[in-house]
N, CA, C and O atoms as a MOPAC input file, in Angstrom:
PM7 MOZYME 1SCF
protein

 N     80.15000 1    57.51900 1   -77.73100 1
 C     79.16300 1    57.37400 1   -76.67100 1
 C     77.80300 1    57.78600 1   -77.24200 1
 O     77.51900 1    58.97700 1   -77.37300 1
 N     76.97400 1    56.81700 1   -77.57700 1
 C     75.66300 1    57.13400 1   -78.13300 1
 C     74.70200 1    57.64000 1   -77.06800 1
 O     73.62700 1    58.14100 1   -77.39800 1
 N     75.06800 1    57.51900 1   -75.79800 1
 C     74.21800 1    58.05400 1   -74.73100 1
 C     74.04500 1    59.56300 1   -74.85100 1
 O     73.02300 1    60.09900 1   -74.42400 1
 N     75.02800 1    60.26200 1   -75.42500 1
 C     74.89100 1    61.71300 1   -75.59500 1
 C     73.77200 1    62.04200 1   -76.57100 1
 O     73.01200 1    62.97900 1   -76.32700 1
 N     73.64800 1    61.30600 1   -77.65900 1
 C     72.54800 1    61.57100 1   -78.59300 1
 C     71.21100 1    61.19500 1   -77.96300 1
 O     70.20200 1    61.85000 1   -78.22600 1
 N     71.18600 1    60.17000 1   -77.14900 1
 C     69.95400 1    59.79200 1   -76.44600 1
 C     69.59000 1    60.86900 1   -75.43100 1
 O     68.43100 1    61.27400 1   -75.34300 1
 N     70.57300 1    61.33400 1   -74.66700 1
 C     70.32400 1    62.38300 1   -73.67400 1
 C     69.84400 1    63.66900 1   -74.34500 1
 O     68.95600 1    64.34300 1   -73.82400 1
 N     70.42000 1    64.01000 1   -75.48600 1
 C     69.99500 1    65.19900 1   -76.22400 1
 C     68.53900 1    65.06100 1   -76.66000 1
 O     67.76700 1    66.01500 1   -76.56000 1
 N     68.16700 1    63.88900 1   -77.13800 1
 C     66.77600 1    63.65300 1   -77.53900 1
 C     65.83500 1    63.73100 1   -76.33600 1
 O     64.72500 1    64.25100 1   -76.45100 1
 N     66.27000 1    63.22000 1   -75.18900 1
 C     65.45000 1    63.29800 1   -73.96700 1
 C     65.23400 1    64.75000 1   -73.57800 1
 O     64.11500 1    65.15000 1   -73.25600 1
 N     66.30300 1    65.54300 1   -73.60600 1
 C     66.19800 1    66.96300 1   -73.25300 1
 C     65.24500 1    67.68100 1   -74.20700 1
 O     64.40200 1    68.46500 1   -73.77200 1
 N     65.37900 1    67.41400 1   -75.50100 1
 C     64.50200 1    68.07200 1   -76.48300 1
 C     63.04500 1    67.67900 1   -76.28200 1
 O     62.16800 1    68.54300 1   -76.26700 1
 N     62.77600 1    66.38900 1   -76.12900 1
 C     61.39500 1    65.92100 1   -75.97100 1
 C     60.79200 1    66.38900 1   -74.66200 1
 O     59.63300 1    66.80100 1   -74.62700 1
 N     61.56800 1    66.33100 1   -73.57300 1
 C     61.05800 1    66.79500 1   -72.28300 1
 C     60.77400 1    68.29200 1   -72.31700 1
 O     59.80100 1    68.75500 1   -71.72200 1
 N     61.61900 1    69.04900 1   -73.00800 1
 C     61.39300 1    70.48900 1   -73.16300 1
 C     60.11200 1    70.76600 1   -73.93100 1
 O     59.35000 1    71.66500 1   -73.57300 1
 N     59.87200 1    69.99200 1   -74.99100 1
 C     58.62900 1    70.14800 1   -75.76200 1
 C     57.40600 1    69.80800 1   -74.91200 1
 O     56.39400 1    70.50700 1   -74.97400 1
 N     57.49200 1    68.75800 1   -74.13300 1
 C     56.37900 1    68.37400 1   -73.25300 1
 C     56.11100 1    69.47000 1   -72.24300 1
 O     54.95700 1    69.82900 1   -72.01000 1
 N     57.15900 1    70.00600 1   -71.63900 1
 C     57.00100 1    71.07300 1   -70.64700 1
 C     56.36900 1    72.31300 1   -71.27000 1
 O     55.46000 1    72.90600 1   -70.68900 1
 N     56.84700 1    72.70600 1   -72.45400 1
 C     56.26400 1    73.89000 1   -73.12600 1
 C     54.79800 1    73.66300 1   -73.46800 1
 O     53.98000 1    74.57000 1   -73.32100 1
 N     54.46200 1    72.46700 1   -73.92100 1
 C     53.06700 1    72.15600 1   -74.26100 1
 C     52.17100 1    72.23300 1   -73.03600 1
 O     50.98300 1    72.53500 1   -73.14500 1
 N     52.74600 1    71.95700 1   -71.86400 1
 C     51.98100 1    72.03300 1   -70.60900 1
 C     52.06000 1    73.41200 1   -69.96800 1
 O     51.51500 1    73.62900 1   -68.88500 1
 N     52.74100 1    74.34900 1   -70.63900 1
 C     52.83200 1    75.71700 1   -70.13600 1
 C     53.89600 1    75.93800 1   -69.08100 1
 O     53.90900 1    76.98800 1   -68.43900 1
 N     54.78000 1    74.98800 1   -68.88500 1
 C     55.84500 1    75.12500 1   -67.88800 1
 C     57.06300 1    75.80000 1   -68.51100 1
 O     57.36900 1    75.60800 1   -69.68800 1
 N     57.74100 1    76.58500 1   -67.70400 1
 C     58.94200 1    77.26000 1   -68.19200 1
 C     60.19800 1    76.42400 1   -67.98800 1
 O     61.19300 1    76.61200 1   -68.68800 1
 N     60.15500 1    75.50600 1   -67.03700 1
 C     61.31800 1    74.67600 1   -66.75200 1
 C     60.89400 1    73.29100 1   -66.31600 1
 O     59.70800 1    73.00400 1   -66.15400 1
 N     61.87400 1    72.45200 1   -66.13300 1
 C     61.63300 1    71.06400 1   -65.74900 1
 C     62.49600 1    70.75300 1   -64.53300 1
 O     63.67800 1    71.09600 1   -64.50200 1
 N     61.90600 1    70.10100 1   -63.53200 1
 C     62.69100 1    69.73500 1   -62.34500 1
 C     63.22200 1    68.31000 1   -62.43500 1
 O     64.28600 1    68.01100 1   -61.89300 1
 N     62.47900 1    67.41600 1   -63.12500 1
 C     62.99000 1    66.05400 1   -63.28900 1
 C     62.35300 1    65.37600 1   -64.49800 1
 O     61.24200 1    65.70100 1   -64.91600 1
 N     63.10000 1    64.42600 1   -65.03500 1
 C     62.63200 1    63.60300 1   -66.14700 1
 C     62.87400 1    62.15000 1   -65.73800 1
 O     63.96700 1    61.79100 1   -65.30200 1
 N     61.84800 1    61.32900 1   -65.88400 1
 C     61.98700 1    59.91000 1   -65.57800 1
 C     61.95000 1    59.12600 1   -66.87700 1
 O     61.06600 1    59.32600 1   -67.71100 1
 N     62.91400 1    58.23500 1   -67.04100 1
 C     62.96800 1    57.38500 1   -68.22100 1
 C     63.07600 1    55.92500 1   -67.78800 1
 O     63.66700 1    55.60400 1   -66.75700 1
 N     62.48600 1    55.04900 1   -68.60600 1
 C     62.60600 1    53.60100 1   -68.40300 1
 C     63.62000 1    53.09200 1   -69.41700 1
 O     63.50500 1    53.34800 1   -70.61600 1
 N     64.61500 1    52.36700 1   -68.91700 1
 C     65.67100 1    51.84300 1   -69.77400 1
 C     65.74700 1    50.33500 1   -69.57200 1
 O     66.03100 1    49.85300 1   -68.47500 1
 N     65.48900 1    49.60900 1   -70.64000 1
 C     65.54200 1    48.15800 1   -70.58300 1
 C     66.96600 1    47.63400 1   -70.54800 1
 O     67.89000 1    48.25000 1   -71.07800 1
 N     67.11800 1    46.49100 1   -69.91500 1
 C     68.41800 1    45.84700 1   -69.77000 1
 C     69.07800 1    45.55300 1   -71.12400 1
 O     70.30500 1    45.51100 1   -71.22200 1
 N     68.26600 1    45.35100 1   -72.15900 1
 C     68.79000 1    45.03200 1   -73.49200 1
 C     68.80500 1    46.23600 1   -74.42400 1
 O     69.06000 1    46.07900 1   -75.61800 1
 N     68.53700 1    47.43100 1   -73.91000 1
 C     68.46000 1    48.62500 1   -74.75100 1
 C     69.82900 1    49.11400 1   -75.21100 1
 O     69.91100 1    49.95600 1   -76.10500 1
 N     70.88400 1    48.61000 1   -74.62700 1
 C     72.21800 1    49.03700 1   -75.02900 1
 C     72.59800 1    50.39900 1   -74.48900 1
 O     73.41900 1    51.10200 1   -75.07900 1
 N     72.00000 1    50.77600 1   -73.36000 1
 C     72.26900 1    52.07800 1   -72.75500 1
 C     72.87400 1    51.85000 1   -71.37000 1
 O     72.33200 1    51.09100 1   -70.56700 1
 N     73.99000 1    52.50600 1   -71.09900 1
 C     74.63800 1    52.41900 1   -69.79800 1
 C     74.08700 1    53.55900 1   -68.93300 1
 O     74.33800 1    54.72600 1   -69.23100 1
 N     73.33900 1    53.24100 1   -67.86400 1
 C     72.71500 1    54.29100 1   -67.05600 1
 C     73.67700 1    55.36000 1   -66.55500 1
 O     73.33900 1    56.54300 1   -66.60100 1
 N     74.86300 1    54.99000 1   -66.07700 1
 C     75.81700 1    56.00200 1   -65.59800 1
 C     76.25100 1    56.93500 1   -66.72300 1
 O     76.38400 1    58.14100 1   -66.51500 1
 N     76.47200 1    56.38400 1   -67.90700 1
 C     76.84800 1    57.20400 1   -69.05500 1
 C     75.69200 1    58.11200 1   -69.46300 1
 O     75.91200 1    59.25100 1   -69.87400 1
 N     74.46300 1    57.61200 1   -69.35300 1
 C     73.29500 1    58.43000 1   -69.68000 1
 C     73.16100 1    59.59200 1   -68.70300 1
 O     72.85400 1    60.71100 1   -69.11600 1
 N     73.38600 1    59.34600 1   -67.41200 1
 C     73.34300 1    60.42900 1   -66.41800 1
 C     74.37400 1    61.50600 1   -66.75000 1
 O     74.06200 1    62.69700 1   -66.73100 1
 N     75.58900 1    61.09000 1   -67.04900 1
 C     76.64900 1    62.04100 1   -67.39600 1
 C     76.28200 1    62.83200 1   -68.65200 1
 O     76.41800 1    64.05500 1   -68.68700 1
 N     75.81900 1    62.12800 1   -69.67100 1
 C     75.45100 1    62.77900 1   -70.93200 1
 C     74.27700 1    63.73800 1   -70.73700 1
 O     74.22600 1    64.79300 1   -71.36900 1
 N     73.34500 1    63.38000 1   -69.87300 1
 C     72.19500 1    64.24000 1   -69.59700 1
 C     72.66000 1    65.56700 1   -68.99800 1
 O     72.14700 1    66.62600 1   -69.35900 1
 N     73.63000 1    65.50900 1   -68.08500 1
 C     74.13800 1    66.74000 1   -67.47400 1
 C     74.76800 1    67.65800 1   -68.51800 1
 O     74.66400 1    68.88000 1   -68.41700 1
 N     75.41100 1    67.07700 1   -69.50400 1
 C     76.01400 1    67.85900 1   -70.58700 1
 C     74.92200 1    68.42000 1   -71.50400 1
 O     74.94900 1    69.59900 1   -71.85700 1
 N     73.96700 1    67.57700 1   -71.88400 1
 C     72.92800 1    67.96500 1   -72.84600 1
 C     71.94900 1    69.00300 1   -72.28500 1
 O     71.40700 1    69.80600 1   -73.04500 1
 N     71.72000 1    68.99700 1   -70.99100 1
 C     70.72100 1    69.90700 1   -70.40500 1
 C     71.23600 1    71.33600 1   -70.23900 1
 O     70.44000 1    72.25900 1   -70.07000 1
 N     72.54300 1    71.53100 1   -70.28500 1
 C     73.15200 1    72.84300 1   -70.06800 1
 C     72.58500 1    73.87400 1   -71.04700 1
 O     72.58000 1    73.65600 1   -72.25800 1
 N     72.11000 1    74.99700 1   -70.50600 1
 C     71.59600 1    76.09000 1   -71.32700 1
 C     70.18500 1    75.86700 1   -71.85000 1
 O     69.73600 1    76.59100 1   -72.73900 1
 N     69.48500 1    74.88200 1   -71.31700 1
 C     68.10700 1    74.59500 1   -71.75400 1
 C     67.13900 1    74.79400 1   -70.59300 1
 O     67.54300 1    75.14300 1   -69.48400 1
 N     65.86700 1    74.57000 1   -70.86200 1
 C     64.84500 1    74.64600 1   -69.81100 1
 C     65.02300 1    73.53400 1   -68.77600 1
 O     64.37700 1    73.54500 1   -67.72800 1
 N     65.89700 1    72.58100 1   -69.07400 1
 C     66.16000 1    71.47900 1   -68.15400 1
 C     67.48800 1    71.66100 1   -67.42000 1
 O     68.01100 1    70.70700 1   -66.84400 1
 N     68.03200 1    72.87100 1   -67.43500 1
 C     69.36700 1    73.11600 1   -66.87200 1
 C     69.50600 1    72.64500 1   -65.42500 1
 O     70.59300 1    72.23600 1   -65.01800 1
 N     68.43500 1    72.69400 1   -64.64800 1
 C     68.49600 1    72.27500 1   -63.24600 1
 C     67.78300 1    70.94200 1   -63.01200 1
 O     67.62900 1    70.51100 1   -61.86900 1
 N     67.35600 1    70.30000 1   -64.07600 1
 C     66.57800 1    69.06500 1   -63.94600 1
 C     67.46700 1    67.88500 1   -63.58100 1
 O     68.65500 1    67.85200 1   -63.90100 1
 N     66.86300 1    66.92300 1   -62.90600 1
 C     67.58200 1    65.68300 1   -62.62700 1
 C     66.96000 1    64.56700 1   -63.45400 1
 O     65.77400 1    64.59400 1   -63.78400 1
 N     67.77700 1    63.60600 1   -63.77000 1
 C     67.33200 1    62.46000 1   -64.55100 1
 C     67.13800 1    61.27500 1   -63.61900 1
 O     68.03000 1    60.92600 1   -62.84600 1
 N     65.96300 1    60.65800 1   -63.70100 1
 C     65.66300 1    59.45600 1   -62.93000 1
 C     65.57800 1    58.30800 1   -63.92700 1
 O     64.75900 1    58.33600 1   -64.84600 1
 N     66.42600 1    57.30000 1   -63.74200 1
 C     66.44700 1    56.15400 1   -64.64500 1
 C     65.85900 1    54.94800 1   -63.92500 1
 O     66.37000 1    54.50200 1   -62.89700 1
 N     64.77100 1    54.43200 1   -64.49000 1
 C     64.17100 1    53.20300 1   -63.97800 1
 C     64.65200 1    52.06800 1   -64.87700 1
 O     64.33800 1    52.03300 1   -66.06700 1
 N     65.40800 1    51.14900 1   -64.30500 1
 C     65.93500 1    50.04100 1   -65.08200 1
 C     64.90100 1    48.91000 1   -65.15600 1
 O     64.29700 1    48.53500 1   -64.15100 1
 N     64.71400 1    48.38400 1   -66.35800 1
 C     63.73600 1    47.32600 1   -66.60800 1
 C     64.48600 1    46.03600 1   -66.94000 1
 O     65.23600 1    45.98900 1   -67.91500 1
 N     64.28700 1    44.99000 1   -66.13500 1
 C     64.98300 1    43.73300 1   -66.42400 1
 C     64.42800 1    43.06300 1   -67.67900 1
 O     63.25500 1    43.21700 1   -68.02100 1
 N     65.28700 1    42.32700 1   -68.34600 1
 C     64.87600 1    41.58100 1   -69.53900 1
 C     64.13300 1    40.31700 1   -69.10200 1
 O     64.65000 1    39.51200 1   -68.32800 1
 N     62.90500 1    40.16100 1   -69.61800 1
 C     62.06100 1    39.01100 1   -69.29400 1
 C     61.55000 1    38.39500 1   -70.59000 1
 O     61.19100 1    39.10500 1   -71.52900 1
 N     61.52200 1    37.08600 1   -70.62800 1
 C     60.98000 1    36.36700 1   -71.78200 1
 C     59.83200 1    35.48200 1   -71.31000 1
 O     59.67000 1    35.23000 1   -70.11600 1
 N     59.03900 1    35.01600 1   -72.27300 1
 C     57.88100 1    34.17000 1   -71.99400 1
 C     58.05000 1    32.84800 1   -72.72800 1
 O     58.37300 1    32.81300 1   -73.91500 1
 N     57.82700 1    31.77400 1   -72.00300 1
 C     57.85700 1    30.44700 1   -72.59600 1
 C     56.42300 1    29.99100 1   -72.80000 1
 O     55.69600 1    29.74800 1   -71.83700 1
 N     56.01800 1    29.87500 1   -74.06600 1
 C     54.66100 1    29.44000 1   -74.36700 1
 C     54.42400 1    27.97500 1   -74.05700 1
 O     53.28800 1    27.56300 1   -73.82600 1
 N     55.48900 1    27.18800 1   -74.05000 1
 C     55.36600 1    25.75100 1   -73.77800 1
 C     54.90400 1    25.47500 1   -72.35800 1
 O     54.02700 1    24.64000 1   -72.13900 1
 N     55.48300 1    26.16700 1   -71.40300 1
 C     55.13300 1    25.88300 1   -69.99800 1
 C     54.52000 1    27.08900 1   -69.29100 1
 O     54.34600 1    27.06600 1   -68.07300 1
 N     54.19200 1    28.14400 1   -70.04200 1
 C     53.56100 1    29.35300 1   -69.49500 1
 C     54.36800 1    29.94300 1   -68.34000 1
 O     53.84000 1    30.24700 1   -67.27000 1
 N     55.66400 1    30.09000 1   -68.59900 1
 C     56.58400 1    30.59400 1   -67.58100 1
 C     57.25200 1    31.87200 1   -68.07800 1
 O     57.76000 1    31.90800 1   -69.19900 1
 N     57.25700 1    32.92400 1   -67.25300 1
 C     58.03500 1    34.11700 1   -67.56200 1
 C     59.34800 1    33.98200 1   -66.81300 1
 O     59.36200 1    33.57200 1   -65.65200 1
 N     60.45300 1    34.32300 1   -67.46900 1
 C     61.74900 1    34.15600 1   -66.81800 1
 C     62.70500 1    35.27300 1   -67.20700 1
 O     62.58300 1    35.88200 1   -68.27000 1
 N     63.66600 1    35.52700 1   -66.31400 1
 C     64.69200 1    36.54300 1   -66.54400 1
 C     65.72400 1    36.01000 1   -67.52500 1
 O     66.11600 1    34.84400 1   -67.46500 1
 N     66.15700 1    36.88400 1   -68.43200 1
 C     67.14700 1    36.47500 1   -69.43100 1
 C     68.57500 1    36.56000 1   -68.92400 1
 O     69.42100 1    35.75100 1   -69.30500 1
 N     68.85000 1    37.53800 1   -68.06300 1
 C     70.20600 1    37.73400 1   -67.57300 1
 C     71.09100 1    38.39200 1   -68.61300 1
 O     70.63900 1    38.73300 1   -69.70600 1
 N     72.35300 1    38.56500 1   -68.26500 1
 C     73.33100 1    39.16900 1   -69.17200 1
 C     74.57600 1    38.30700 1   -69.20000 1
 O     75.14700 1    38.06200 1   -68.13700 1
 N     75.02700 1    37.83700 1   -70.33100 1
 C     74.37300 1    38.02300 1   -71.62200 1
 C     73.03700 1    37.28100 1   -71.64700 1
 O     72.84900 1    36.30300 1   -70.92200 1
 N     72.10900 1    37.75500 1   -72.49000 1
 C     70.77300 1    37.15500 1   -72.50300 1
 C     70.78900 1    35.68600 1   -72.94200 1
 O     71.47600 1    35.30900 1   -73.89100 1
 N     70.01900 1    34.88000 1   -72.23100 1
 C     69.90700 1    33.45200 1   -72.52200 1
 C     68.42500 1    33.14800 1   -72.68900 1
 O     67.66800 1    33.17800 1   -71.71900 1
 N     68.01300 1    32.85700 1   -73.91400 1
 C     66.60300 1    32.72700 1   -74.26200 1
 C     66.02700 1    31.32600 1   -74.05900 1
 O     65.00000 1    30.99700 1   -74.65100 1
 N     66.65500 1    30.51200 1   -73.25100 1
 C     66.15100 1    29.15800 1   -72.98500 1
 C     65.40800 1    29.15300 1   -71.66800 1
 O     65.89500 1    29.66900 1   -70.66200 1
 N     64.22900 1    28.56800 1   -71.68300 1
 C     63.40800 1    28.48200 1   -70.47900 1
 C     64.10300 1    27.59400 1   -69.44300 1
 O     64.47800 1    26.46200 1   -69.74800 1
 N     64.27500 1    28.10300 1   -68.22300 1
 C     64.92900 1    27.30300 1   -67.19700 1
 C     64.04800 1    26.15800 1   -66.68700 1
 O     64.53900 1    25.22400 1   -66.05400 1
 N     62.75800 1    26.23800 1   -66.96500 1
 C     61.83000 1    25.21200 1   -66.47300 1
 C     61.73400 1    24.00800 1   -67.42300 1
 O     61.82800 1    22.86100 1   -66.98600 1
 N     61.54500 1    24.27600 1   -68.73500 1
 C     61.34400 1    23.16900 1   -69.67700 1
 C     62.50300 1    23.00000 1   -70.66100 1
 O     62.48700 1    22.08700 1   -71.48700 1
 N     63.50900 1    23.87600 1   -70.57600 1
 C     64.70200 1    23.80500 1   -71.41500 1
 C     64.39500 1    23.90600 1   -72.90800 1
 O     64.97800 1    23.19200 1   -73.72400 1
 N     63.46800 1    24.80600 1   -73.25000 1
 C     63.14200 1    25.08100 1   -74.65600 1
 C     63.37800 1    26.55700 1   -74.93100 1
 O     63.29100 1    27.38000 1   -74.02000 1
 N     63.67800 1    26.90100 1   -76.18300 1
 C     63.91700 1    28.32000 1   -76.50300 1
 C     62.62300 1    29.13000 1   -76.47300 1
 O     61.55000 1    28.64700 1   -76.83400 1
 N     62.76400 1    30.36900 1   -76.03300 1
 C     61.62700 1    31.28700 1   -76.01500 1
 C     61.61200 1    32.09700 1   -77.30700 1
 O     62.66600 1    32.42900 1   -77.84900 1
 N     60.43100 1    32.40900 1   -77.79200 1
 C     60.27200 1    33.23700 1   -78.98600 1
 C     59.71000 1    34.61500 1   -78.63900 1
 O     59.55900 1    35.46400 1   -79.51700 1
 N     59.39900 1    34.83600 1   -77.35700 1
 C     58.70900 1    36.07300 1   -76.98500 1
 C     59.45300 1    36.84100 1   -75.89600 1
 O     59.58900 1    36.37200 1   -74.76600 1
 N     59.92800 1    38.02600 1   -76.25700 1
 C     60.55200 1    38.92600 1   -75.29600 1
 C     59.46100 1    39.79500 1   -74.69300 1
 O     58.74700 1    40.48800 1   -75.41900 1
 N     59.32800 1    39.76600 1   -73.38500 1
 C     58.27700 1    40.53500 1   -72.70300 1
 C     58.74100 1    41.93200 1   -72.28600 1
 O     57.95700 1    42.88100 1   -72.32200 1
 N     59.98500 1    42.06200 1   -71.89800 1
 C     60.50300 1    43.37200 1   -71.48700 1
 C     62.02300 1    43.36700 1   -71.60300 1
 O     62.66300 1    42.31900 1   -71.69300 1
 N     62.57400 1    44.57600 1   -71.59600 1
 C     64.02200 1    44.70300 1   -71.61800 1
 C     64.56000 1    45.57100 1   -72.73700 1
 O     65.74900 1    45.89100 1   -72.74400 1
 N     63.71100 1    45.96400 1   -73.69200 1
 C     64.16200 1    46.81200 1   -74.80300 1
 C     63.66200 1    48.25800 1   -74.66300 1
 O     63.87000 1    49.07600 1   -75.55900 1
 N     63.01600 1    48.56500 1   -73.56100 1
 C     62.41700 1    49.89100 1   -73.37400 1
 C     63.46300 1    50.99800 1   -73.36400 1
 O     64.57700 1    50.82500 1   -72.86800 1
 N     63.08000 1    52.12100 1   -73.91500 1
 C     63.83400 1    53.36800 1   -73.81600 1
 C     62.80400 1    54.46100 1   -74.04200 1
 O     62.55500 1    54.88200 1   -75.17200 1
 N     62.20600 1    54.91400 1   -72.93600 1
 C     61.07800 1    55.84100 1   -73.06200 1
 C     61.00700 1    56.80800 1   -71.88400 1
 O     61.39000 1    56.48700 1   -70.75900 1
 N     60.51000 1    57.98900 1   -72.18100 1
 C     60.24300 1    58.97300 1   -71.13500 1
 C     58.90200 1    58.60600 1   -70.52200 1
 O     57.91400 1    58.45200 1   -71.23900 1
 N     58.85800 1    58.46200 1   -69.19700 1
 C     57.60000 1    58.12600 1   -68.53800 1
 C     56.99300 1    59.31300 1   -67.79400 1
 O     55.78500 1    59.34400 1   -67.56200 1
 N     57.81600 1    60.28400 1   -67.42000 1
 C     57.24400 1    61.48500 1   -66.79100 1
 C     58.20800 1    62.66300 1   -66.89700 1
 O     59.42900 1    62.50900 1   -66.92200 1
 N     57.60500 1    63.83100 1   -66.95700 1
 C     58.34800 1    65.09700 1   -66.96400 1
 C     57.71000 1    65.95000 1   -65.88900 1
 O     56.53800 1    66.31800 1   -65.98000 1
 N     58.49600 1    66.26000 1   -64.87000 1
 C     58.01400 1    67.04600 1   -63.72200 1
 C     58.37100 1    68.51400 1   -63.94800 1
 O     59.55100 1    68.85900 1   -64.01700 1
 N     57.35300 1    69.38800 1   -64.06500 1
 C     57.67000 1    70.80600 1   -64.28400 1
 C     58.33400 1    71.43600 1   -63.06500 1
 O     58.09400 1    71.02900 1   -61.92800 1
 N     59.15900 1    72.41800 1   -63.32000 1
 C     59.79200 1    73.16400 1   -62.23800 1
 C     58.75200 1    74.08200 1   -61.59600 1
 O     57.85200 1    74.56800 1   -62.28200 1
 N     58.86500 1    74.32100 1   -60.30900 1
 C     57.92500 1    75.24700 1   -59.66100 1
 C     57.99800 1    76.63800 1   -60.30000 1
 O     59.07600 1    77.11400 1   -60.65300 1
 N     56.86900 1    77.25900 1   -60.43800 1
 C     56.81900 1    78.60800 1   -61.01200 1
 C     57.49200 1    79.58100 1   -60.06200 1
 O     57.34600 1    79.46500 1   -58.84500 1
 N     58.23700 1    80.55200 1   -60.61400 1
 C     58.87700 1    81.55700 1   -59.75600 1
 C     57.83900 1    82.39000 1   -59.02000 1
 O     56.77700 1    82.70500 1   -59.55500 1
 N     58.16400 1    82.73300 1   -57.80000 1
 C     57.23000 1    83.50400 1   -56.95600 1
 C     57.48900 1    84.96000 1   -57.06300 1
 O     56.80200 1    85.75700 1   -56.42500 1

């Protein structure tokens, strides 16, 4: 399960971001995961719960924003969904696309610090 190594990297990077911002903990981490990134969101959630244990993210929740795979057809100026398995032929002009617009993302988009203890 490569999601565990991805979750571990998310925990490490989010922890570094929180420390750089002066936060002691993290309440949530939001990541964008593309449809073609090869990451199973449910497995990533499970792996995140394992990876966060004993860290500044111990109580943090993971928010996964799924990004659909989209391609661009230069012939007819049409953006279209690739689907799964991905099909790179334009549904409008029936020509192959050479440009992937989205779907390979795997990135942290926000780290929400935990409220400071009172």
